[in-house]
Tab-separated table of C-alpha atoms and ligand atoms in Angstrom:
chain	number	residue	atom	x	y	z
A	747	MET	CA	353.733	275.377	-31.336
A	748	ASN	CA	352.040	272.021	-32.438
A	749	LYS	CA	354.248	270.041	-29.693
A	750	ALA	CA	353.237	272.724	-27.059
A	751	GLU	CA	349.657	272.157	-27.651
A	752	SER	CA	349.994	268.528	-27.719
A	753	SER	CA	351.623	268.706	-24.331
A	754	SER	CA	348.590	270.788	-23.006
A	755	PHE	CA	346.075	268.315	-24.258
A	756	GLU	CA	347.967	265.721	-22.445
A	757	GLN	CA	348.075	267.748	-19.279
A	758	LEU	CA	344.064	268.389	-19.602
A	759	LEU	CA	343.491	264.756	-19.847
A	760	ILE	CA	345.801	263.772	-17.135
A	761	GLU	CA	343.901	266.287	-14.976
A	762	ARG	CA	340.812	264.368	-15.626
A	763	SER	CA	342.431	260.919	-14.431
A	764	TRP	CA	342.937	259.826	-18.016
A	765	SER	CA	346.191	257.983	-18.586
A	766	GLN	CA	348.190	257.021	-21.788
A	767	ALA	CA	346.976	254.105	-23.780
A	768	LYS	CA	349.791	251.390	-24.913
A	769	ASP	CA	348.594	251.747	-28.453
A	770	GLU	CA	345.759	252.745	-30.638
A	771	TYR	CA	344.195	249.124	-29.969
A	772	GLU	CA	343.429	249.945	-26.344
A	773	ALA	CA	342.841	253.808	-26.697
A	774	ASP	CA	339.317	255.267	-25.781
A	775	LEU	CA	340.127	258.608	-27.391
A	776	ILE	CA	342.673	259.337	-30.284
A	777	ILE	CA	343.418	262.984	-30.910
A	778	ILE	CA	345.442	263.885	-34.036
A	779	ASN	CA	346.993	267.252	-33.764
A	780	THR	CA	347.847	268.312	-37.214
A	781	CYS	CA	350.060	270.813	-38.916
A	782	SER	CA	349.027	272.586	-42.274
A	783	VAL	CA	352.378	274.380	-42.795
A	784	ARG	CA	353.436	272.188	-45.594
A	785	ALA	CA	351.364	269.886	-48.173
A	786	THR	CA	353.490	267.021	-46.977
A	787	ALA	CA	352.265	267.196	-43.229
A	788	GLU	CA	348.704	267.001	-44.308
A	789	ASN	CA	349.423	264.070	-46.735
A	790	ARG	CA	350.780	262.303	-43.687
A	791	ILE	CA	347.485	262.842	-41.853
A	792	HIS	CA	345.460	261.486	-44.806
A	793	GLY	CA	347.813	258.273	-44.500
A	794	ARG	CA	346.985	257.994	-40.818
A	795	LEU	CA	343.343	258.644	-41.351
A	796	GLY	CA	343.257	255.601	-43.825
A	797	ARG	CA	344.942	253.599	-41.110
A	798	TYR	CA	342.333	254.520	-38.573
A	799	THR	CA	339.444	253.942	-41.031
A	800	ALA	CA	340.797	250.135	-40.936
A	801	LEU	CA	341.006	250.325	-37.174
A	802	ARG	CA	337.433	251.425	-37.128
A	803	LYS	CA	336.382	248.197	-39.123
A	804	GLU	CA	338.281	246.272	-36.689
A	805	ARG	CA	337.368	248.009	-33.275
A	806	GLY	CA	333.819	249.281	-34.333
A	807	ASN	CA	332.741	252.451	-32.305
A	808	ASP	CA	334.584	251.683	-29.098
A	809	PHE	CA	337.015	254.499	-29.837
A	810	THR	CA	336.471	258.284	-30.275
A	811	LEU	CA	338.658	260.024	-33.087
A	812	VAL	CA	339.315	263.706	-32.904
A	813	VAL	CA	341.253	265.698	-35.347
A	814	THR	CA	342.479	269.159	-34.253
A	815	GLY	CA	345.238	271.841	-35.101
A	816	CYS	CA	345.753	273.723	-38.233
A	817	MET	CA	344.275	271.070	-40.784
A	818	ALA	CA	341.014	270.815	-38.936
A	819	GLU	CA	340.756	274.597	-38.722
A	820	ARG	CA	341.530	274.795	-42.587
A	821	LEU	CA	339.318	271.990	-43.702
A	822	GLY	CA	336.603	271.858	-41.132
A	823	ASP	CA	333.755	269.581	-41.784
A	824	ALA	CA	335.017	268.640	-45.042
A	825	LEU	CA	337.507	266.540	-43.226
A	826	LYS	CA	334.741	264.590	-41.424
A	827	LYS	CA	332.988	264.084	-44.790
A	828	GLN	CA	335.944	262.635	-46.463
A	829	PHE	CA	337.029	260.489	-43.730
A	830	LYS	CA	333.867	258.909	-42.016
A	831	VAL	CA	336.169	257.682	-39.058
A	832	VAL	CA	336.676	260.967	-37.708
A	833	ASP	CA	334.042	261.608	-35.065
A	834	TYR	CA	334.937	265.511	-34.312
A	835	VAL	CA	336.964	268.144	-36.118
A	836	VAL	CA	338.231	270.825	-33.465
A	837	GLY	CA	339.927	273.894	-35.043
A	838	THR	CA	342.664	276.021	-33.360
A	839	SER	CA	341.665	278.227	-30.456
A	840	LYS	CA	338.621	275.998	-29.793
A	841	HIS	CA	340.377	273.732	-27.287
A	842	SER	CA	337.738	273.988	-24.908
A	843	SER	CA	335.589	271.642	-27.073
A	844	LEU	CA	338.151	269.019	-26.293
A	845	ILE	CA	337.110	269.063	-22.646
A	846	GLN	CA	333.444	268.494	-23.632
A	847	ILE	CA	334.594	265.590	-25.719
A	848	ALA	CA	336.525	264.231	-22.813
A	849	GLN	CA	333.404	264.590	-20.748
A	850	ALA	CA	331.196	263.004	-23.362
A	851	VAL	CA	333.645	259.936	-23.752
A	852	GLU	CA	333.752	259.602	-19.895
A	853	GLY	CA	329.950	259.578	-19.724
A	854	ASP	CA	329.709	257.330	-22.791
A	855	LYS	CA	327.608	259.784	-24.546
A	856	SER	CA	327.924	261.482	-28.089
A	857	LEU	CA	327.877	265.245	-28.650
A	858	ASP	CA	325.556	266.418	-31.490
A	859	LEU	CA	327.095	269.866	-31.487
A	860	ILE	CA	330.371	271.195	-30.168
A	861	ARG	CA	330.116	274.650	-28.883
A	862	THR	CA	332.705	276.545	-30.436
A	863	ASP	CA	331.966	280.110	-29.124
A	864	ASP	CA	333.984	280.074	-25.879
A	865	HIS	CA	337.464	280.201	-27.396
A	866	TYR	CA	340.505	280.376	-25.344
A	867	HIS	CA	343.666	280.857	-27.147
A	868	PHE	CA	346.185	279.898	-24.871
A	869	ASP	CA	346.288	276.686	-22.799
A	870	PRO	CA	347.211	277.126	-19.084
A	871	LEU	CA	350.215	274.776	-19.163
A	872	SER	CA	352.271	273.079	-21.911
A	873	TYR	CA	354.470	270.981	-19.805
A	874	GLU	CA	355.262	267.305	-20.852
A	875	LYS	CA	356.206	265.143	-17.811
A	876	GLY	CA	359.636	264.436	-17.154
A	877	THR	CA	361.174	266.761	-19.502
A	878	PHE	CA	363.552	269.601	-18.584
A	879	LYS	CA	362.529	271.821	-21.360
A	880	ALA	CA	358.939	273.404	-21.901
A	881	TYR	CA	357.331	275.583	-24.327
A	882	ILE	CA	355.545	278.770	-23.409
A	883	PRO	CA	353.155	280.182	-26.069
A	884	ILE	CA	352.880	283.822	-25.779
A	885	MET	CA	351.115	284.680	-29.004
A	886	GLN	CA	349.350	283.218	-31.782
A	887	GLY	CA	348.461	284.083	-35.314
A	888	CYS	CA	350.028	286.193	-37.818
A	889	ASN	CA	349.211	289.273	-39.560
A	890	ASN	CA	351.951	289.166	-42.223
A	891	PHE	CA	350.465	287.235	-45.272
A	892	CYS	CA	353.672	286.087	-46.775
A	893	ARG	CA	352.605	285.123	-50.345
A	894	TYR	CA	353.612	281.374	-49.883
A	895	CYS	CA	352.431	280.746	-46.373
A	896	ILE	CA	349.088	279.114	-44.968
A	897	VAL	CA	349.593	280.076	-41.520
A	898	PRO	CA	347.613	283.554	-41.260
A	899	HIS	CA	344.628	281.657	-42.972
A	900	VAL	CA	344.545	278.935	-40.560
A	901	ARG	CA	345.851	280.659	-37.183
A	902	GLY	CA	343.968	283.857	-37.686
A	903	ARG	CA	345.077	287.276	-36.740
A	904	GLU	CA	347.709	287.869	-33.929
A	905	ILE	CA	346.768	287.656	-30.317
A	906	SER	CA	349.076	288.019	-27.231
A	907	ARG	CA	348.838	286.170	-23.840
A	908	ASN	CA	348.428	288.001	-20.707
A	909	PRO	CA	352.050	288.598	-19.168
A	910	GLN	CA	350.875	287.395	-15.795
A	911	GLU	CA	349.721	284.038	-17.207
A	912	VAL	CA	353.294	283.779	-18.526
A	913	LEU	CA	354.944	284.632	-15.221
A	914	ASP	CA	352.597	282.039	-13.577
A	915	GLU	CA	353.376	279.328	-16.058
A	916	ILE	CA	357.256	280.062	-15.151
A	917	ASP	CA	356.481	279.658	-11.519
A	918	ILE	CA	354.744	276.359	-12.146
A	919	LEU	CA	357.596	275.005	-14.531
A	920	SER	CA	360.146	276.171	-11.903
A	921	ALA	CA	358.370	274.062	-9.253
A	922	LYS	CA	358.822	271.096	-11.578
A	923	GLY	CA	362.469	271.765	-11.874
A	924	VAL	CA	362.543	272.817	-15.533
A	925	LYS	CA	365.931	274.037	-16.674
A	926	GLU	CA	365.109	275.598	-20.142
A	927	ILE	CA	362.038	277.262	-21.729
A	928	MET	CA	361.131	278.245	-25.261
A	929	VAL	CA	358.860	281.262	-25.540
A	930	LEU	CA	356.672	280.575	-28.542
A	931	GLY	CA	354.786	282.353	-31.040
A	932	GLN	CA	354.333	282.406	-34.821
A	933	ASN	CA	355.791	285.943	-34.679
A	934	VAL	CA	356.993	286.420	-31.191
A	935	ASN	CA	358.257	289.930	-31.733
A	936	SER	CA	354.657	291.031	-32.501
A	937	TYR	CA	353.737	290.342	-28.858
A	938	HIS	CA	351.799	293.468	-27.588
A	939	TRP	CA	349.911	293.613	-24.391
A	940	ASP	CA	347.701	296.633	-23.663
A	941	LYS	CA	348.379	297.183	-19.777
A	942	LYS	CA	345.647	299.967	-19.526
A	943	HIS	CA	342.918	297.667	-20.933
A	944	ASN	CA	344.411	294.625	-19.881
A	945	LYS	CA	344.006	292.865	-23.347
A	946	SER	CA	346.065	291.888	-26.405
A	947	TRP	CA	347.021	294.804	-28.483
A	948	SER	CA	346.905	294.409	-32.262
A	949	SER	CA	348.719	295.765	-35.016
A	950	TYR	CA	345.813	295.649	-37.402
A	951	ASP	CA	344.034	298.759	-38.086
A	952	LYS	CA	340.025	298.994	-37.959
A	953	GLY	CA	339.849	298.118	-41.646
A	954	GLY	CA	341.532	294.824	-41.107
A	955	VAL	CA	344.586	295.566	-42.829
A	956	ALA	CA	347.980	294.691	-41.286
A	957	LEU	CA	349.873	298.101	-40.610
A	958	GLY	CA	353.347	298.630	-42.165
A	959	SER	CA	356.203	298.431	-40.017
A	960	VAL	CA	356.731	302.091	-39.992
A	961	GLU	CA	353.331	302.918	-39.126
A	962	MET	CA	353.245	299.878	-36.436
A	963	ASP	CA	356.705	301.414	-35.100
A	964	LYS	CA	354.900	304.839	-34.566
A	965	GLN	CA	351.965	303.243	-32.821
A	966	SER	CA	354.205	301.206	-30.751
A	967	ASN	CA	356.305	304.006	-29.865
A	968	ALA	CA	353.557	306.392	-29.021
A	969	ALA	CA	351.843	303.449	-26.943
A	970	LEU	CA	355.242	302.797	-25.232
A	971	ASN	CA	355.662	306.548	-24.498
A	972	ASP	CA	352.326	306.376	-22.984
A	973	ASP	CA	353.679	303.452	-20.889
A	974	THR	CA	350.605	301.372	-21.578
A	975	ILE	CA	351.919	298.590	-23.944
A	976	ILE	CA	354.112	295.697	-22.937
A	977	ASN	CA	356.046	294.797	-26.200
A	978	PHE	CA	358.116	291.577	-26.869
A	979	PRO	CA	361.498	293.168	-25.372
A	980	ASP	CA	359.633	294.150	-22.264
A	981	LEU	CA	358.025	290.714	-21.726
A	982	MET	CA	361.560	289.135	-22.243
A	983	ARG	CA	362.863	291.438	-19.414
A	984	MET	CA	359.904	290.652	-17.327
A	985	ILE	CA	360.589	287.140	-17.575
A	986	ALA	CA	364.444	287.486	-16.996
A	987	ILE	CA	363.729	289.631	-13.828
A	988	HIS	CA	360.969	287.108	-12.490
A	989	ILE	CA	363.506	284.028	-13.132
A	990	LYS	CA	366.047	285.944	-11.095
A	991	GLU	CA	363.595	287.005	-8.294
A	992	ILE	CA	362.014	283.454	-7.612
A	993	HIS	CA	365.595	281.808	-7.964
A	994	SER	CA	364.061	279.532	-10.661
A	995	SER	CA	365.727	276.412	-11.905
A	996	ILE	CA	365.394	277.855	-15.389
A	997	GLU	CA	368.897	278.745	-16.748
A	998	TRP	CA	368.140	279.317	-20.388
A	999	VAL	CA	365.404	281.163	-22.111
A	1000	ARG	CA	365.060	280.842	-25.895
A	1001	PHE	CA	362.292	282.339	-28.152
A	1002	MET	CA	360.897	281.697	-31.664
A	1003	SER	CA	360.241	282.590	-34.353
A	1004	SER	CA	361.271	286.207	-35.039
A	1005	HIS	CA	360.101	288.136	-38.152
A	1006	PRO	CA	363.082	290.179	-39.426
A	1007	LYS	CA	360.811	293.062	-40.063
A	1008	ASP	CA	359.865	293.168	-36.256
A	1009	ILE	CA	363.150	292.296	-34.627
A	1010	SER	CA	364.168	295.486	-32.810
A	1011	HIS	CA	367.345	297.078	-31.073
A	1012	GLN	CA	365.574	297.110	-27.866
A	1013	LEU	CA	365.278	293.409	-27.980
A	1014	ILE	CA	368.928	293.021	-28.861
A	1015	ASP	CA	369.948	295.063	-26.052
A	1016	VAL	CA	367.584	293.068	-23.604
A	1017	ILE	CA	369.539	289.776	-24.777
A	1018	ALA	CA	372.683	291.581	-24.273
A	1019	GLU	CA	371.942	292.753	-20.850
A	1020	GLU	CA	370.100	289.329	-19.579
A	1021	PRO	CA	372.429	286.289	-19.389
A	1022	VAL	CA	369.528	283.888	-18.865
A	1023	ILE	CA	368.341	284.715	-22.586
A	1024	CYS	CA	370.387	282.365	-24.941
A	1025	ARG	CA	372.932	283.832	-27.252
A	1026	HIS	CA	371.288	282.023	-30.144
A	1027	VAL	CA	368.736	283.601	-32.401
A	1028	HIS	CA	366.677	281.969	-35.117
A	1029	LEU	CA	366.033	284.713	-37.615
A	1030	PRO	CA	364.486	283.393	-40.878
A	1031	VAL	CA	365.808	285.366	-43.635
A	1032	GLN	CA	363.940	283.207	-46.435
A	1033	HIS	CA	366.043	284.875	-49.247
A	1034	GLY	CA	369.053	287.071	-50.074
A	1035	SER	CA	367.396	289.349	-52.603
A	1036	THR	CA	365.251	292.262	-51.978
A	1037	LYS	CA	363.388	291.658	-55.146
A	1038	VAL	CA	362.407	288.011	-54.269
A	1039	LEU	CA	361.586	289.174	-50.490
A	1040	GLN	CA	359.401	291.785	-51.799
A	1041	ALA	CA	357.621	289.190	-54.182
A	1042	MET	CA	357.082	287.187	-51.167
A	1043	ASN	CA	355.616	290.183	-49.180
A	1044	ARG	CA	358.306	289.688	-46.432
A	1045	ARG	CA	358.534	293.420	-45.738
A	1046	TYR	CA	362.095	293.811	-45.264
A	1047	THR	CA	365.172	294.205	-47.459
A	1048	ARG	CA	368.550	292.240	-47.623
A	1049	GLU	CA	370.196	295.562	-46.490
A	1050	SER	CA	367.848	295.892	-43.409
A	1051	TYR	CA	368.339	292.141	-42.502
A	1052	LEU	CA	372.035	292.648	-42.662
A	1053	ALA	CA	372.020	295.765	-40.685
A	1054	ILE	CA	369.991	294.129	-37.840
A	1055	VAL	CA	372.664	291.154	-38.041
A	1056	ALA	CA	375.485	293.574	-37.647
A	1057	TYR	CA	374.034	295.406	-34.800
A	1058	MET	CA	373.448	292.054	-33.009
A	1059	LYS	CA	376.998	290.995	-33.764
A	1060	GLU	CA	378.460	294.372	-32.326
A	1061	LYS	CA	376.303	294.170	-29.247
A	1062	ILE	CA	376.567	290.398	-28.430
A	1063	PRO	CA	379.771	289.281	-30.399
A	1064	GLU	CA	379.202	285.489	-29.060
A	1065	ILE	CA	375.816	285.245	-30.789
A	1066	THR	CA	375.033	282.558	-33.157
A	1067	LEU	CA	372.215	282.829	-35.781
A	1068	THR	CA	370.264	280.196	-37.491
A	1069	THR	CA	367.644	280.778	-40.393
A	1070	ASP	CA	365.319	279.515	-42.888
A	1071	ILE	CA	365.982	279.667	-46.566
A	1072	MET	CA	363.516	279.094	-49.322
A	1073	MET	CA	364.866	278.567	-53.090
A	1074	GLY	CA	362.852	278.702	-56.070
A	1075	PHE	CA	360.227	281.192	-55.289
A	1076	PRO	CA	358.238	282.196	-58.493
A	1077	GLY	CA	360.152	284.378	-60.837
A	1078	GLU	CA	363.540	283.912	-58.875
A	1079	THR	CA	366.454	284.352	-61.510
A	1080	GLU	CA	369.702	282.672	-61.204
A	1081	ALA	CA	371.452	285.955	-60.057
A	1082	GLU	CA	368.873	286.408	-57.281
A	1083	ALA	CA	369.664	282.746	-56.180
A	1084	GLU	CA	373.349	283.648	-55.999
A	1085	GLU	CA	372.185	286.571	-53.809
A	1086	VAL	CA	371.343	283.784	-51.144
A	1087	LEU	CA	374.816	282.113	-51.462
A	1088	SER	CA	376.517	285.799	-50.697
A	1089	LEU	CA	374.216	286.600	-47.857
A	1090	MET	CA	375.030	283.212	-46.409
A	1091	LYS	CA	378.784	283.803	-46.626
A	1092	GLU	CA	378.313	287.300	-45.048
A	1093	VAL	CA	376.053	286.087	-41.938
A	1094	ARG	CA	377.677	282.701	-41.617
A	1095	PHE	CA	374.548	280.924	-40.135
A	1096	LEU	CA	375.284	278.252	-37.853
A	1097	THR	CA	372.756	275.948	-39.431
A	1098	SER	CA	369.557	276.468	-41.830
A	1099	TYR	CA	366.505	274.837	-42.261
A	1100	MET	CA	366.633	274.882	-46.294
A	1101	TYR	CA	364.034	274.077	-48.693
A	1102	TYR	CA	362.447	274.829	-52.199
A	1103	PHE	CA	359.167	276.573	-52.767
A	1104	ASN	CA	356.297	274.218	-52.751
A	1105	PRO	CA	353.091	275.790	-54.016
A	1106	ARG	CA	350.712	275.540	-51.254
A	1107	GLU	CA	346.950	275.335	-52.010
A	1108	GLY	CA	345.082	278.573	-50.517
A	1109	THR	CA	348.224	280.855	-50.993
A	1110	PRO	CA	348.656	283.443	-53.623
A	1111	ALA	CA	351.901	282.106	-54.669
A	1112	ALA	CA	350.470	278.919	-55.579
A	1113	THR	CA	348.728	280.562	-58.377
A	1114	PHE	CA	351.705	282.757	-59.884
A	1115	ASP	CA	352.381	281.750	-63.472
A	1116	ASN	CA	356.024	282.313	-63.380
A	1117	GLN	CA	356.759	279.202	-61.457
A	1118	ILE	CA	360.406	277.577	-61.463
A	1119	PRO	CA	360.717	274.096	-62.873
A	1120	ILE	CA	361.211	271.446	-60.013
A	1121	GLU	CA	364.791	270.382	-61.272
A	1122	GLU	CA	365.799	273.964	-61.243
A	1123	LYS	CA	364.705	274.583	-57.837
A	1124	LYS	CA	366.354	271.465	-56.627
A	1125	ARG	CA	369.558	272.384	-58.394
A	1126	ARG	CA	369.609	275.881	-56.618
A	1127	LEU	CA	368.766	274.399	-53.385
A	1128	GLN	CA	371.559	271.840	-53.495
A	1129	LYS	CA	374.018	274.835	-53.763
A	1130	VAL	CA	372.571	276.287	-50.680
A	1131	ILE	CA	372.724	273.091	-48.830
A	1132	ASP	CA	376.442	272.375	-49.875
A	1133	LEU	CA	377.372	275.976	-48.712
A	1134	GLN	CA	375.660	275.555	-45.569
A	1135	LEU	CA	377.334	272.375	-44.715
A	1136	LEU	CA	380.700	273.853	-45.443
A	1137	ILE	CA	379.850	276.909	-43.090
A	1138	THR	CA	378.289	274.460	-40.199
A	1139	ARG	CA	381.509	272.540	-40.041
A	1140	GLU	CA	383.883	275.513	-40.130
A	1141	GLU	CA	381.951	277.200	-37.184
A	1142	MET	CA	381.521	274.023	-35.230
A	1143	SER	CA	385.265	273.354	-35.619
A	1144	LYS	CA	385.935	276.589	-33.791
A	1145	ARG	CA	384.347	275.069	-30.645
A	1146	VAL	CA	386.815	272.052	-30.663
A	1147	GLY	CA	389.319	272.513	-27.531
A	1148	LYS	CA	386.764	274.850	-25.610
A	1149	MET	CA	384.544	274.342	-22.790
A	1150	VAL	CA	380.903	274.419	-23.310
A	1151	LYS	CA	377.916	274.515	-20.832
A	1152	VAL	CA	375.684	271.661	-21.669
A	1153	LEU	CA	372.125	270.585	-20.447
A	1154	VAL	CA	372.249	266.885	-20.277
A	1155	ASP	CA	369.083	265.353	-21.958
A	1156	GLY	CA	369.624	261.554	-21.328
A	1157	VAL	CA	371.082	258.543	-22.409
A	1158	SER	CA	372.542	258.316	-26.048
A	1159	LYS	CA	370.482	256.234	-28.510
A	1160	ALA	CA	373.778	255.149	-30.099
A	1161	ASN	CA	375.598	254.012	-27.131
A	1162	LYS	CA	373.601	253.381	-23.808
A	1163	SER	CA	376.784	253.828	-21.798
A	1164	GLU	CA	377.248	257.419	-22.920
A	1165	LEU	CA	375.097	260.589	-22.133
A	1166	VAL	CA	373.804	263.204	-24.804
A	1167	GLY	CA	373.133	266.867	-24.216
A	1168	HIS	CA	372.790	269.877	-25.912
A	1169	THR	CA	374.546	273.433	-25.651
A	1170	GLU	CA	373.195	276.928	-25.728
A	1171	GLN	CA	373.368	276.769	-29.608
A	1172	GLU	CA	371.228	273.650	-29.531
A	1173	GLN	CA	374.195	271.487	-30.636
A	1174	GLN	CA	374.501	267.960	-29.746
A	1175	VAL	CA	377.213	266.685	-27.541
A	1176	VAL	CA	377.897	263.069	-26.357
A	1177	PHE	CA	380.132	262.312	-23.343
A	1178	GLU	CA	380.708	259.671	-20.622
A	1179	GLY	CA	378.991	260.203	-17.405
A	1180	ASP	CA	376.660	258.995	-14.679
A	1181	ILE	CA	372.867	258.869	-15.354
A	1182	ALA	CA	372.455	260.942	-12.260
A	1183	LYS	CA	373.496	263.923	-14.249
A	1184	ILE	CA	370.698	263.767	-16.591
A	1185	GLY	CA	368.829	267.078	-16.317
A	1186	SER	CA	371.752	268.998	-14.765
A	1187	PHE	CA	373.969	271.553	-16.466
A	1188	GLU	CA	377.639	270.370	-16.752
A	1189	GLN	CA	380.744	272.003	-18.152
A	1190	ILE	CA	382.031	270.058	-21.149
A	1191	TYR	CA	385.494	269.985	-22.745
A	1192	ILE	CA	384.944	269.387	-26.444
A	1193	GLN	CA	387.253	266.991	-27.787
A	1194	SER	CA	386.154	266.433	-31.257
A	1195	LEU	CA	383.483	266.940	-33.866
A	1196	GLN	CA	381.910	263.854	-35.588
A	1197	GLY	CA	379.386	264.826	-38.212
A	1198	ASN	CA	377.131	267.423	-36.491
A	1199	THR	CA	377.861	265.944	-32.999
A	1200	PHE	CA	380.478	267.047	-30.602
A	1201	ARG	CA	382.262	264.535	-28.433
A	1202	GLY	CA	383.474	265.625	-25.181
A	1203	ARG	CA	384.236	265.021	-21.544
A	1204	ILE	CA	382.715	266.480	-18.202
A	1205	ILE	CA	385.004	268.651	-16.439
B	432	SF4	S1	355.471	285.660	-40.889
B	432	SF4	FE1	354.988	284.833	-43.002
B	432	SF4	S2	355.940	283.012	-42.979
B	432	SF4	FE2	355.858	283.549	-40.775
B	432	SF4	S3	353.737	282.552	-40.300
B	432	SF4	FE3	353.224	284.733	-40.895
B	432	SF4	S4	352.923	284.572	-43.154
B	432	SF4	FE4	353.759	282.736	-42.475
């Protein structure tokens, strides 16, 4: 999401005839788009702001510094007070302020007050020049409040994008020859658009409380029967049909992230029926123990997760799954940690993003008194990493000697005479070929596996 938003800022400036500076010494405007999801991401921004404080001493006031994104939303003007080098703090969904800032810099004026009331949540285009892969944000925010996560506190409640805007963006990307799109949202499966009133439909009740999934299903189904709501599977179907109708250059459509409590049989059926949707789903399980999942407030169980995976594998046998796993949540026992390993063996994720619980200031779990010692968290995490490496190796080895479709990304960094691309499962493949093939789909015969990279040859 952060990358998509950065690309949209870039588009916004290019449209106003700005160009990219060589470095921070010649830039008139520096925009730092921040992430708050982990403390380490914020620490890096502190380091960066320290560097720009030194730059201010060197260059004086001949550049404007803006901090935007989740950290700007979370800390607001406190950030400006802490780092005098910061000229403007622009939170999420206040991106129109960036246009005002650009105008002020162009006119060599300063703004006393940034108007923040005309929010727009979705930038018109998140295209990065010269790429074959583009991101399309379709919803923002989160209503789930997992007890370890800062996102709902900085991104606000869920809001969905007008489906027509999504299709219009596909038209623009197709005209630019984009081959692959990633449909984005903090919880893509929560996408709901109210057709009747032409606005985002929320799963929040009037008291501001997130409805449980049963209640939400009831409302969704009632609304669906009424034929007034476009939900996420409907949107994915619309996207697939539109791509066919306009003979788009797009051949792969991905989506992320999916919350396991919201992924539906309807969505799985749409993936099975629409070949343009990649047979690769990232479904963050976070843990293998129902008790820990409840403590996290994830609102699904080990059993319901395994049931949805079983349905997926039955309907789409070639599907691959990746996930996120968090070890050492407060109160996790040794036996519960073992449940993660048994779940991994059952699902056989192709890869996982694995980490240990890191208390996040501003979230309930940071204040729990049954924290796990850091050494123990690391030990449990290591067991998970070791198992995942083994499964990844075994799963990837199964593809050696087979043909795969690859999107050619560019020249290999390690060897300039080779090309590099990725598969539908987002695995890297290196092979010999002409640079004219960059940006095209190729059939590659996989010859071997080196680390996590395939080596192959073009057929
Ligand atoms: S679903 Fe949970 S982990 Fe994901 S963004 Fe929302 S609160 Fe965070």
